[in-house]
CSV table of C-alpha atoms in Angstrom, one decimal:
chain,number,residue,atom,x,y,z
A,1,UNK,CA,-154.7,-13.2,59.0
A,2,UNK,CA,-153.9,-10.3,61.4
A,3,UNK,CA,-155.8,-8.0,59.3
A,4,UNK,CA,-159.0,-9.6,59.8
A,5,UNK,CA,-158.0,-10.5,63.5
A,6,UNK,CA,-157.9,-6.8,63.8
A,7,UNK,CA,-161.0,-6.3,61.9
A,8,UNK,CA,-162.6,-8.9,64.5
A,9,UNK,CA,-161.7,-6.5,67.1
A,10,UNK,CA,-163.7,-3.3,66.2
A,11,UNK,CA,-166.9,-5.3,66.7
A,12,UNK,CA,-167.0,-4.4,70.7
A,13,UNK,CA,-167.6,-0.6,68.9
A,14,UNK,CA,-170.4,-1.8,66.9
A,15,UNK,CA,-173.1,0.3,68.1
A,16,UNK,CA,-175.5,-0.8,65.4
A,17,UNK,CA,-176.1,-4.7,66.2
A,18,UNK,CA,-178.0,-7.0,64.0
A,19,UNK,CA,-180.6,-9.1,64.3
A,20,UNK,CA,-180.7,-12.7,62.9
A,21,UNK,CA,-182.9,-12.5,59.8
A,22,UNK,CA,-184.9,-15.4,61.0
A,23,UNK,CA,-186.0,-13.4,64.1
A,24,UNK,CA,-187.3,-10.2,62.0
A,25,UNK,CA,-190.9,-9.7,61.8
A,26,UNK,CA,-192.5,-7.6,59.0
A,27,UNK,CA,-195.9,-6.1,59.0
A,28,UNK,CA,-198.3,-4.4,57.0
A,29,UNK,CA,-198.4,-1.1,59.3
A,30,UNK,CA,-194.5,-1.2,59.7
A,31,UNK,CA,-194.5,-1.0,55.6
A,32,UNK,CA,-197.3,1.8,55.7
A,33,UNK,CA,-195.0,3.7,58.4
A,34,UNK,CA,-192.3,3.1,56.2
A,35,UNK,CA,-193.8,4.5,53.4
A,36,UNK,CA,-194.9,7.4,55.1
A,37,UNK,CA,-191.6,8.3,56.6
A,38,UNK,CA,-189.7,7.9,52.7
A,39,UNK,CA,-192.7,10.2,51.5
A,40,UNK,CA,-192.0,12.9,54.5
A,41,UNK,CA,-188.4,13.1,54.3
A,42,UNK,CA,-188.5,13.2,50.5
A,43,UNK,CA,-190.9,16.1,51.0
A,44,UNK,CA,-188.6,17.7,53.9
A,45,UNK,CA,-185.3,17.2,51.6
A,46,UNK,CA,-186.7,19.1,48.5
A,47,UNK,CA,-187.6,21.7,51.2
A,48,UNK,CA,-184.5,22.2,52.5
A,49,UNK,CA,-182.4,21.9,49.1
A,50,UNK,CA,-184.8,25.2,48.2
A,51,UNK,CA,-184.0,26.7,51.2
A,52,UNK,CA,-180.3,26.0,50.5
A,53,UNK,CA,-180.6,27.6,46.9
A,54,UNK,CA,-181.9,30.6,48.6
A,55,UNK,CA,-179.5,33.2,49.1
A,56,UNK,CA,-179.8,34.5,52.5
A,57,UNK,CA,-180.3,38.1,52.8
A,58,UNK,CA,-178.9,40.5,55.4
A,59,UNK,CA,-180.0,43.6,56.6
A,60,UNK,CA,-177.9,47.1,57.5
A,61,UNK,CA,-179.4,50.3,58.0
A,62,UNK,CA,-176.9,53.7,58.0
A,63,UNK,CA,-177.1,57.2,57.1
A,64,UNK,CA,-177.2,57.8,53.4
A,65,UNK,CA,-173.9,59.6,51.9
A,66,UNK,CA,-174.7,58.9,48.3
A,67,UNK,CA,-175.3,61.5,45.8
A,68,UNK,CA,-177.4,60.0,43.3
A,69,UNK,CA,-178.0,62.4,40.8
A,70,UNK,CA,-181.7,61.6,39.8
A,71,UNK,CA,-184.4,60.0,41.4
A,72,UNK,CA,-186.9,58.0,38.9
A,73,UNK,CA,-190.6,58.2,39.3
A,74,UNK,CA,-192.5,55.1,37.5
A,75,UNK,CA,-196.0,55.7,37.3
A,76,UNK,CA,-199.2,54.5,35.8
A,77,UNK,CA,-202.9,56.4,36.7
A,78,UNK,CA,-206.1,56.0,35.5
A,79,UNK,CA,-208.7,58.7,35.5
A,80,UNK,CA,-211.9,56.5,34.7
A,81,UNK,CA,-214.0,59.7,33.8
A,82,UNK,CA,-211.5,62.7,32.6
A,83,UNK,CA,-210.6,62.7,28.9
A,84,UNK,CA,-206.7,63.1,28.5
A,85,UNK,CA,-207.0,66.3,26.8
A,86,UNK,CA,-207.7,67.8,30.1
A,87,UNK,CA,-205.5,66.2,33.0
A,88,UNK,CA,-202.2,67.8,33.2
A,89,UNK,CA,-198.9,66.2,35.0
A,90,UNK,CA,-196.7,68.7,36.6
A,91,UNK,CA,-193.5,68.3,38.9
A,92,UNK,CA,-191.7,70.8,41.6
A,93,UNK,CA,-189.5,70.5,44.2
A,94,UNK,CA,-189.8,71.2,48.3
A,95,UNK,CA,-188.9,75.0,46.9
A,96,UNK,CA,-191.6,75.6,45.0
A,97,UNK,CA,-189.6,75.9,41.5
A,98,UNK,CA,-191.1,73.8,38.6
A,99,UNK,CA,-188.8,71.3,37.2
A,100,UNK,CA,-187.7,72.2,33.5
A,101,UNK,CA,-185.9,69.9,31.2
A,102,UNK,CA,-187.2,66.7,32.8
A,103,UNK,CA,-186.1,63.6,31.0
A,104,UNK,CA,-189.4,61.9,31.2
A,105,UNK,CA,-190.7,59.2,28.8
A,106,UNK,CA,-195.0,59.5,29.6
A,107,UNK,CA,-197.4,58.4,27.9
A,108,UNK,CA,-201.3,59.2,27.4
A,109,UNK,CA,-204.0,56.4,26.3
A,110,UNK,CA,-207.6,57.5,26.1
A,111,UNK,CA,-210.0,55.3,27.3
A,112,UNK,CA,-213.3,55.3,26.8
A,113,UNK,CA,-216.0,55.0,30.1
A,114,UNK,CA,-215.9,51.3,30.5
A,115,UNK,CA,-211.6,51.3,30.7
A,116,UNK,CA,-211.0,50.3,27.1
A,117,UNK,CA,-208.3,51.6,25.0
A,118,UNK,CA,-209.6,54.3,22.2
A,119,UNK,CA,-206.2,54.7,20.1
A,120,UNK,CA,-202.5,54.2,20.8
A,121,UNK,CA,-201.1,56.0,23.3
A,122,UNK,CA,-199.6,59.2,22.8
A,123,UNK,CA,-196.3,61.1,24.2
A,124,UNK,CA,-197.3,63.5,26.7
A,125,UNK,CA,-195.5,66.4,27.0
A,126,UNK,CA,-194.9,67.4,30.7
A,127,UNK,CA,-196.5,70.7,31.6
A,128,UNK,CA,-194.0,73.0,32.9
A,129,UNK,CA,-196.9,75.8,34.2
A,130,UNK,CA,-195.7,78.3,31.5
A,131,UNK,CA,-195.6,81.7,33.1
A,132,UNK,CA,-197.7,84.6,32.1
A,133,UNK,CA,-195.2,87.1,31.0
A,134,UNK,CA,-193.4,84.5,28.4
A,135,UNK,CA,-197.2,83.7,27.3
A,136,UNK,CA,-198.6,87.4,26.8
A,137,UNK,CA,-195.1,88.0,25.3
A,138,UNK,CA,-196.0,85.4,22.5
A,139,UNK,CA,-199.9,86.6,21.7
A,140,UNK,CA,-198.2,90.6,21.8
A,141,UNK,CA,-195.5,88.8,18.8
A,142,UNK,CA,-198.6,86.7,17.3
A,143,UNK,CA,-200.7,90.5,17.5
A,144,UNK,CA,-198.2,92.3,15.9
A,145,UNK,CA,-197.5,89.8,13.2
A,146,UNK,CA,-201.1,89.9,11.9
A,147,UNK,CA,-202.1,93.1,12.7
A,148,UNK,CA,-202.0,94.3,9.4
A,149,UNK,CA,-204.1,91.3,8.6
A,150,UNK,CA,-207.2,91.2,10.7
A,151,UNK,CA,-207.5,92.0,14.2
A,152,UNK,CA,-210.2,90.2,16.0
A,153,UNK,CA,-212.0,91.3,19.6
A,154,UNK,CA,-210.5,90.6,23.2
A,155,UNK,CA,-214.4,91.2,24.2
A,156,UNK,CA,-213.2,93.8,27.0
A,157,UNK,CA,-209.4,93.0,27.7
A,158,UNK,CA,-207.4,96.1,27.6
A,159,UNK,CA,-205.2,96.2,24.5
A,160,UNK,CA,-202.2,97.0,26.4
A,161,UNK,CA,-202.3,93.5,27.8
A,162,UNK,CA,-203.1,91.8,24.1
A,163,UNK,CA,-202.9,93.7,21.0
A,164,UNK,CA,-205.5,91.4,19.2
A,165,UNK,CA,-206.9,87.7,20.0
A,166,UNK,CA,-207.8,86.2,17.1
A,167,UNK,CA,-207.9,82.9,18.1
A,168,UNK,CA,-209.5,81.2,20.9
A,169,UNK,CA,-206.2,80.2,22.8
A,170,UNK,CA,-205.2,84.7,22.4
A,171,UNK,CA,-208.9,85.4,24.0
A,172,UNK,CA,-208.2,82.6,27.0
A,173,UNK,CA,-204.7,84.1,28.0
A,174,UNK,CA,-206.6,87.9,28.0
A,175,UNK,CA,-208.6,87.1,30.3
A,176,UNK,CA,-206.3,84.5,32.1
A,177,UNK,CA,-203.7,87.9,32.3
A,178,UNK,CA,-207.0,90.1,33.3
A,179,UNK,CA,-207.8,87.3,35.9
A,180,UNK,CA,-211.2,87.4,34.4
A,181,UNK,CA,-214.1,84.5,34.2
A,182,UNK,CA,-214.3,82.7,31.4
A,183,UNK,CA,-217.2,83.3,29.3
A,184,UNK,CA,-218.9,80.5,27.5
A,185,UNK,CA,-217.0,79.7,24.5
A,186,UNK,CA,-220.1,79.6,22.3
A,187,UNK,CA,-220.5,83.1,22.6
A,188,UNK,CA,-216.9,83.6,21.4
A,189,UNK,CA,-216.3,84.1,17.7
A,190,UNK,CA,-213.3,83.0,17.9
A,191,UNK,CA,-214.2,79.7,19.9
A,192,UNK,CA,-217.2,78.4,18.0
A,193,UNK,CA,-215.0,75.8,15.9
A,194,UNK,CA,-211.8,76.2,17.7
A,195,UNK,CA,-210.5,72.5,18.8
A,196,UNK,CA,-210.3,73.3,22.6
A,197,UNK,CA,-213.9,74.1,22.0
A,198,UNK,CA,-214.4,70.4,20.9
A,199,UNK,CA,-212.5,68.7,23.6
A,200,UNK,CA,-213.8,70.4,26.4
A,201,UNK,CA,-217.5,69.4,25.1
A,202,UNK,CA,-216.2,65.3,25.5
A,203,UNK,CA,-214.5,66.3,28.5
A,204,UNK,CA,-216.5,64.1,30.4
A,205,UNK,CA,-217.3,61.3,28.3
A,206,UNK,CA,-213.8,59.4,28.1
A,207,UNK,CA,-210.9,58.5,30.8
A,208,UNK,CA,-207.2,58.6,30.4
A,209,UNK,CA,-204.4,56.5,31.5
A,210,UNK,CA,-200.9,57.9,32.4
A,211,UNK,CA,-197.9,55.7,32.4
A,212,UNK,CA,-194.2,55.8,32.2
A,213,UNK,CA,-191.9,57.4,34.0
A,214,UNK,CA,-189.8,61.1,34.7
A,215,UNK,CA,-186.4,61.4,36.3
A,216,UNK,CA,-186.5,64.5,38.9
A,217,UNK,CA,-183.6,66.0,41.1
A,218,UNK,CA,-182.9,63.5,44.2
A,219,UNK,CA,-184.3,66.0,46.7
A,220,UNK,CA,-187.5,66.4,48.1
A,221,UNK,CA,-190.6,66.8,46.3
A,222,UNK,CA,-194.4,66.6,44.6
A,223,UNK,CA,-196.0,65.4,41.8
A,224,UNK,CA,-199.5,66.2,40.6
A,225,UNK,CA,-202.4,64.9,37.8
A,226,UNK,CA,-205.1,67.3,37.8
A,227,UNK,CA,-207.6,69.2,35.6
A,228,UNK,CA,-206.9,71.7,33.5
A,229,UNK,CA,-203.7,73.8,32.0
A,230,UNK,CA,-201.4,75.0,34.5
A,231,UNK,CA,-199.5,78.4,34.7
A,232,UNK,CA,-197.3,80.2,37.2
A,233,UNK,CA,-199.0,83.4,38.2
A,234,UNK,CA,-197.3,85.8,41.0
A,235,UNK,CA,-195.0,82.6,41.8
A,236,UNK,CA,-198.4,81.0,42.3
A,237,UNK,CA,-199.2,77.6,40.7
A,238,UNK,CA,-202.9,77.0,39.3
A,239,UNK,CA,-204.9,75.3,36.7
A,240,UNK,CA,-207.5,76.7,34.6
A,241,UNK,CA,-210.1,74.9,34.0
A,242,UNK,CA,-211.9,76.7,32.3
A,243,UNK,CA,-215.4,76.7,30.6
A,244,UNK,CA,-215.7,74.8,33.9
A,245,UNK,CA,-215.7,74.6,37.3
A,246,UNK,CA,-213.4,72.7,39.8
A,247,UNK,CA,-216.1,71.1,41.0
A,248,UNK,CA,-217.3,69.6,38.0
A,249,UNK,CA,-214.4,67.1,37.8
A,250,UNK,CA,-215.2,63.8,39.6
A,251,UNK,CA,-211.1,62.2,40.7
A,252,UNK,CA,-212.0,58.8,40.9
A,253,UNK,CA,-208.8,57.2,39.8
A,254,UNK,CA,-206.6,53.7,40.4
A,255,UNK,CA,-203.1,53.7,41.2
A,256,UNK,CA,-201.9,50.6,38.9
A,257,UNK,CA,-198.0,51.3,39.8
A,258,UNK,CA,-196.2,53.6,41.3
A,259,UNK,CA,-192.4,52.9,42.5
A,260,UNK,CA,-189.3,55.2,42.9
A,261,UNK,CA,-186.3,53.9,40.9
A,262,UNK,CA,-185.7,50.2,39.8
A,263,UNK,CA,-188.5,47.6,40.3
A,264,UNK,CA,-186.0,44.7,41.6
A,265,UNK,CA,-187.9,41.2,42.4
A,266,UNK,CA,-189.5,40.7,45.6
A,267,UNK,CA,-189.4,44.6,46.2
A,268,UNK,CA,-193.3,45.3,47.3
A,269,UNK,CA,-194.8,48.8,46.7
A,270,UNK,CA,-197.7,49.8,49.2
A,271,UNK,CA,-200.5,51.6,46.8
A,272,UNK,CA,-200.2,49.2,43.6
A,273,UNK,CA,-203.5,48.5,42.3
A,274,UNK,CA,-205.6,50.9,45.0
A,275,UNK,CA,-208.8,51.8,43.5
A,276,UNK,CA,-210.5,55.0,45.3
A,277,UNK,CA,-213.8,56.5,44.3
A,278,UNK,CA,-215.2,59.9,45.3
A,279,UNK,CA,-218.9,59.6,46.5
A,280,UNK,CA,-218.8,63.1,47.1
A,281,UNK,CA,-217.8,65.3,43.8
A,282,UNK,CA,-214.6,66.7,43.3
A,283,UNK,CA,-211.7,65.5,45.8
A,284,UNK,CA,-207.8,66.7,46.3
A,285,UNK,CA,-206.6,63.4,46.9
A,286,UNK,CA,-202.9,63.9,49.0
A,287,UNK,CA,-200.2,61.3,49.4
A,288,UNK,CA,-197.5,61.9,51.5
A,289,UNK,CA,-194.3,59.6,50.9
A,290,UNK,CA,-191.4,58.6,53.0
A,291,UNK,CA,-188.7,57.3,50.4
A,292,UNK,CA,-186.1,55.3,51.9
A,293,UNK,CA,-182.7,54.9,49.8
A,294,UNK,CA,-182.0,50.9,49.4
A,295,UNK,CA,-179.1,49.3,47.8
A,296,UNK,CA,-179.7,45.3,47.1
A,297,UNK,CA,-175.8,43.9,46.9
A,298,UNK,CA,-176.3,40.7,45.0
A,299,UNK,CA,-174.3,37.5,45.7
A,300,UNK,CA,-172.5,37.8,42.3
A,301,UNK,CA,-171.1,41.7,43.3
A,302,UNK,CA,-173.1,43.2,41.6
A,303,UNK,CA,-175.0,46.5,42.9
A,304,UNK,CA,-178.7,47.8,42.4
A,305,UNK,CA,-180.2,50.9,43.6
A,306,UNK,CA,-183.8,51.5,44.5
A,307,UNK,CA,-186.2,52.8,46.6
A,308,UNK,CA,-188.5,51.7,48.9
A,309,UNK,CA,-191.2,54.0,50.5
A,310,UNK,CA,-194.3,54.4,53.1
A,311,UNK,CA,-197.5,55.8,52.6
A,312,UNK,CA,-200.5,58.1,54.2
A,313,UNK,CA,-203.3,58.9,52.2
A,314,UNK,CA,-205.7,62.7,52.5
A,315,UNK,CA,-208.3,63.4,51.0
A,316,UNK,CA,-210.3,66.8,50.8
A,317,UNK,CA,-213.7,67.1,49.6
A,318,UNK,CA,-213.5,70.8,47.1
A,319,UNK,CA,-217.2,71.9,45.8
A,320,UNK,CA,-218.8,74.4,47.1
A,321,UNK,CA,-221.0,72.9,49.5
A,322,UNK,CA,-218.6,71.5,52.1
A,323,UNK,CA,-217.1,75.3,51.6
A,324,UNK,CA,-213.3,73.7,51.2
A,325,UNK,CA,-210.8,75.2,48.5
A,326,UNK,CA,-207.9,73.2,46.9
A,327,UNK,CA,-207.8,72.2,43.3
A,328,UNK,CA,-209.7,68.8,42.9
A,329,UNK,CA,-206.9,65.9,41.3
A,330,UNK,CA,-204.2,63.4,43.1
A,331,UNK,CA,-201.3,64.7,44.7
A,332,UNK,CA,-198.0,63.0,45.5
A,333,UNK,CA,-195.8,64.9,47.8
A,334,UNK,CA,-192.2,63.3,48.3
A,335,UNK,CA,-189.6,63.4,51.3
A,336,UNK,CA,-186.1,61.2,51.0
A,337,UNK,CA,-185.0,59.6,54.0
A,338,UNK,CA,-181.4,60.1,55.4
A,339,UNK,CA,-180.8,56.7,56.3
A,340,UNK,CA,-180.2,54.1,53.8
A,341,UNK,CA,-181.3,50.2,54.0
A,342,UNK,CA,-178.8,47.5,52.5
A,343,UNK,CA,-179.5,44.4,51.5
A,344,UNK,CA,-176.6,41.9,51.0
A,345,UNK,CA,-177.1,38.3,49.6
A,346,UNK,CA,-175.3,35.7,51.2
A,347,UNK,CA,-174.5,32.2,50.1
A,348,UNK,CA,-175.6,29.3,53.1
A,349,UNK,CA,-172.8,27.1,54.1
A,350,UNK,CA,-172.9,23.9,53.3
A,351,UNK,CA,-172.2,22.4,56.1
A,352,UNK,CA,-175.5,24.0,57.6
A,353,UNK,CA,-177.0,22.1,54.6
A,354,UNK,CA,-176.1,18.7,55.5
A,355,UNK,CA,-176.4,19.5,59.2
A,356,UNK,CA,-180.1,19.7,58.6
A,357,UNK,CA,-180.7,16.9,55.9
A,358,UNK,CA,-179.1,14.2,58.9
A,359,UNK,CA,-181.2,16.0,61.5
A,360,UNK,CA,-184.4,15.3,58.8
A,361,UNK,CA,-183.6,11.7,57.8
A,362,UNK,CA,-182.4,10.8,61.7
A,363,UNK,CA,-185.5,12.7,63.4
A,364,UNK,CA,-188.5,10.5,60.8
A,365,UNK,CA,-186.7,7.7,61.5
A,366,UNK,CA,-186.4,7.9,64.9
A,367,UNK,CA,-190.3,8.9,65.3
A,368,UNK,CA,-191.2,6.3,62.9
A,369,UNK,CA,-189.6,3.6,65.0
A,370,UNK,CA,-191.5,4.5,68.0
A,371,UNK,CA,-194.8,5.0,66.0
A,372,UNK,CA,-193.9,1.2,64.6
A,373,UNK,CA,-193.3,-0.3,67.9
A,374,UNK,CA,-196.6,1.2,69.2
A,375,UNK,CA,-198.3,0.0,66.4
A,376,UNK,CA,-196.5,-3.5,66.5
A,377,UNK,CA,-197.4,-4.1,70.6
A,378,UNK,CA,-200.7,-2.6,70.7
A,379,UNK,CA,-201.8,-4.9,67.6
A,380,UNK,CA,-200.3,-7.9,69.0
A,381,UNK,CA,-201.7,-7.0,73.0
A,382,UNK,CA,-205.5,-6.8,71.1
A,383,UNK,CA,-204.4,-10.1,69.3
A,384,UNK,CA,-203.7,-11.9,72.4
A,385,UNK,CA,-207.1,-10.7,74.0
A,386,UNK,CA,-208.6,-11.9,71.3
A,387,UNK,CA,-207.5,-15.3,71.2
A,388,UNK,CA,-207.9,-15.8,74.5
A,389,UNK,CA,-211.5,-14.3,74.5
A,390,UNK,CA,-210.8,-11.9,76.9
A,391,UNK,CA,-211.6,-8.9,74.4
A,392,UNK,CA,-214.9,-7.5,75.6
């Protein structure tokens, strides 16, 4: 008996006091509100259970005093009207030395005009601008090896540079050595039926996609796709594009992918799927990139390293006529940031959670009582009016 008298005395606390059920009124709007208000907060409660499953993310920016030993380039470029047999991919660093022994894994597809795939795609294998002593050294070996044999024309290069070219590759790298123009490779012998003959005739009538990726030294930077075979002369880097001219190549390309180490979810990179044509001929497309160093620490420990980057976009028209020189293609040139961005997933305390699902179910109802009641009076007020015919 004393435990219920005491029971008896908590109800001065009661702040929740009942109505007889006798003197509750139900309506048809006070059951749409109701339904409303259940709809809303079921809306607002699988909104906020997302939100909960969300790891939050923080943010920390420092200098970077990691030394990553490579930096990965994923790529993938189309060149809607240059056959794959003449672009070239070639890699240096901020010194000017050309990167040898890159691991790379890029491929080549041909394509033909409209973007569709020719034949499987094929390994490519990254042009390291061979230099013209280690070349001539090779056609002197190649001379001297069949000279007894037969010992076809140079058409004018000294023999001291070449002691016979009797292919079509032995007559290029004569006059390439002599820094001669090219004659047309129909009035070569040794060009008439030579295979770089036959490419360079469907130079123009296919396109070429390049994808994959090449690991490069973590400094600074460029990349290039461009026309031609490249070679180091005098330090210099240049392409010869030879039978034609650099203004013959239209660089009208699309930029499906490009991204500097590992593509982690969410992660957004600013040139993915850029289209650019060149109204005006041959164009030295130049983009200059600002890599910033990002390590994403995951809620589970575990550590990923990437890259994120900005970009400005040049472009510089090459023919003749605007009187600009450059070599027509698209240029990536590469800086690395000193300061680092981390990202660090955090789980959201549950108290936070349930902080916010009372705050949802206390706030509808609260605004749905007062919408009720406004509803209930102003019905019954127009009622009343009505009855009493004072409703005009």
């Amino acid at each position: 008996m004393n435990l219920f008298k005491n029971l008896d005395s908590l109800r001065r606390f009661d702040s929740f006091s009942k109505t007889i059920e006798d003197f509750r009124v139900k309506t048809s709007g006070g059951g749409l509100v109701t339904l409303l208000s259940i709809w809303c907060m079921v809306v607002l409660f699988y909104a906020e259970v997302k939100d909960y499953m969300t790891p939050g993310i923080t943010e920390d920016l420092f200098v970077d005093t990691s030394r990553g030993p490579k930096l990965r380039i994923n790529l993938d470029i189309v060149m809607p009207t240059i056959s794959c047999s003449f672009l070239s991919l070639d890699a240096m660093d901020t010194a000017g030395e050309h990167h040898l022994h890159i691991d790379h894994n890029v491929y080549k597809r041909r394509l033909d005009l409209l973007g569709q795939p020719l034949e499987e795609p094929q390994k490519e294998d990254l042009t390291t601008s061979t230099s013209l002593k280690a070349t001539t050294e090779k056609a002197n070996v190649t001379g001297l090896a069949t000279l007894n044999e037969t010992c076809g024309s140079c058409y004018g290069a000294p023999k001291e540079v070449i002691k016979c070219c009797n292919t079509c590759e032995d007559v290029r790298e004569a006059y390439r050595i002599m820094q001669w123009r090219f004659p047309d490779p129909d009035d070569i012998e040794q060009c008439k039926n030579d295979q770089s003959n036959l490419m360079a005739k469907g130079a123009f009538k296919e396109g070429c996609q390049i994808y994959g990726y090449l690991e490069v030294n973590r400094v600074g930077g460029s990349f290039h796709i461009a026309p031609g075979r490249s070679y180091l002369i005098d330090h210099v880097h240049v392409h010869d594009v030879q039978p034609f001219s650099a203004s013959s190549f239209n660089t009208t390309h699309t930029i499906r992918h490009l991204s500097f180490g590992l593509n982690i979810q969410g992660k957004t990179n600013p040139i993915d799927g850029i289209y650019v044509v060149t109204p005006d001929g041959a164009t030295m497309f130049q983009y200059y990139i600002k890599i910033v160093p990002t390590t994403y620490v995951r809620k589970d420990g575990s550590v990923l390293q990437t890259n994120q980057f900005s970009v400005t976009k040049h472009r510089k028209v090459v023919t003749m006529g605007h009187g600009e020189s450059g070599m027509p293609g698209v240029f990536f040139n590469y800086e690395l940031s000193p300061m680092m961005v981390k990202y660090t997933e955090k789980e959201k305390p549950l108290g936070h959670f349930l902080v916010n699902l009372c705050a949802i179910i206390g706030g509808i109802y609260t605004v749905a009582s007062i919408i009720d009641g406004i509803l209930y009076h102003s019905l019954r007020a127009i009622q009343q009016k009505i009855e009493i015919g004072k409703l005009s």
